[in-house]
Amino acid sequence: MSLSKVALPTGAVVAYEDTGGQGVPVIFSHGLFMDHAMFVPQVARFAPEWRCISWDERGHGQTADPARCDPFTYYDAADDLAALLAHLGVRQAVLAGM
């Protein structure tokens, strides 16, 4: 599966993967210095029954922009995730992560 990118109203441009489907959405959110790839085995296991969404938070993975190294907080990450879910039309989800 390939990454998509979206510009969010929070100012971030984030990369994410979405398996789609009718299952309950599960959001995979990585830890510091990681990216969405840490959840590849879990997504492979859950995708047949669940809608799996993994993403690269600000400053990580394919979301990182070397030309722009603005400071960010966990509150920014939470706002980015809420905006990403709104973009994807997800109202409720299970959050999985570190």
CSV table of C-alpha atoms in Angstrom, one decimal, residues 19-87:
chain,number,residue,atom,x,y,z
A,19,THR,CA,-6.7,0.2,4.0
A,20,GLY,CA,-10.3,1.4,3.6
A,21,GLY,CA,-13.2,-1.0,4.0
A,22,GLN,CA,-16.2,-1.3,6.2
A,23,GLY,CA,-14.6,-2.5,9.3
A,24,VAL,CA,-14.1,-0.5,12.5
A,25,PRO,CA,-11.3,2.0,12.0
A,26,VAL,CA,-8.1,1.4,13.9
A,27,ILE,CA,-5.6,4.3,14.0
A,28,PHE,CA,-2.0,3.2,14.4
A,29,SER,CA,0.0,6.1,16.0
A,30,HIS,CA,3.8,5.6,16.3
A,31,GLY,CA,6.2,6.8,19.0
A,32,LEU,CA,9.0,9.3,18.9
A,33,PHE,CA,11.6,8.8,16.2
A,34,MET,CA,9.5,6.1,14.5
A,35,ASP,CA,7.0,6.2,11.6
A,36,HIS,CA,4.0,4.3,10.3
A,37,ALA,CA,6.2,1.4,9.1
A,38,MET,CA,6.5,0.1,12.7
A,39,PHE,CA,2.9,-1.2,12.3
A,40,VAL,CA,3.2,-3.0,9.0
A,41,PRO,CA,2.8,-6.5,10.6
A,42,GLN,CA,-0.2,-5.3,12.7
A,43,VAL,CA,-1.9,-3.7,9.7
A,44,ALA,CA,-1.4,-6.9,7.6
A,45,ARG,CA,-3.0,-8.9,10.4
A,46,PHE,CA,-6.0,-6.6,11.1
A,47,ALA,CA,-6.7,-5.3,7.6
A,48,PRO,CA,-9.0,-8.1,6.5
A,49,GLU,CA,-11.5,-7.3,9.2
A,50,TRP,CA,-10.7,-3.7,10.3
A,51,ARG,CA,-10.1,-0.4,8.5
A,52,CYS,CA,-6.5,0.3,9.3
A,53,ILE,CA,-5.1,3.8,9.2
A,54,SER,CA,-1.4,4.4,10.0
A,55,TRP,CA,0.2,7.8,9.7
A,56,ASP,CA,3.5,9.7,10.1
A,57,GLU,CA,3.2,12.4,12.7
A,58,ARG,CA,4.8,15.9,12.2
A,59,GLY,CA,8.6,15.7,11.9
A,60,HIS,CA,8.5,11.9,11.3
A,61,GLY,CA,8.8,9.6,8.3
A,62,GLN,CA,7.3,10.9,5.1
A,63,THR,CA,5.6,13.8,6.9
A,64,ALA,CA,9.0,15.2,7.9
A,65,ASP,CA,10.0,18.3,5.9
A,66,PRO,CA,13.7,19.0,6.1
A,67,ALA,CA,13.1,22.6,4.9
A,68,ARG,CA,10.7,23.2,7.8
A,69,CYS,CA,11.7,22.2,11.3
A,70,ASP,CA,9.1,24.1,13.3
A,71,PRO,CA,8.8,23.0,16.9
A,72,PHE,CA,5.6,21.0,17.7
A,73,THR,CA,3.9,19.5,20.8
A,74,TYR,CA,1.8,16.5,21.5
A,75,TYR,CA,-1.2,18.8,21.4
A,76,ASP,CA,-0.2,19.6,17.8
A,77,ALA,CA,-0.1,15.8,17.1
A,78,ALA,CA,-3.5,15.3,18.6
A,79,ASP,CA,-4.9,18.2,16.5
A,80,ASP,CA,-3.3,16.8,13.4
A,81,LEU,CA,-4.8,13.4,14.1
A,82,ALA,CA,-8.3,14.8,14.7
A,83,ALA,CA,-8.0,16.8,11.4
A,84,LEU,CA,-6.8,13.7,9.5
A,85,LEU,CA,-9.8,11.7,10.9
A,86,ALA,CA,-12.2,14.4,9.8
A,87,HIS,CA,-10.6,14.5,6.4
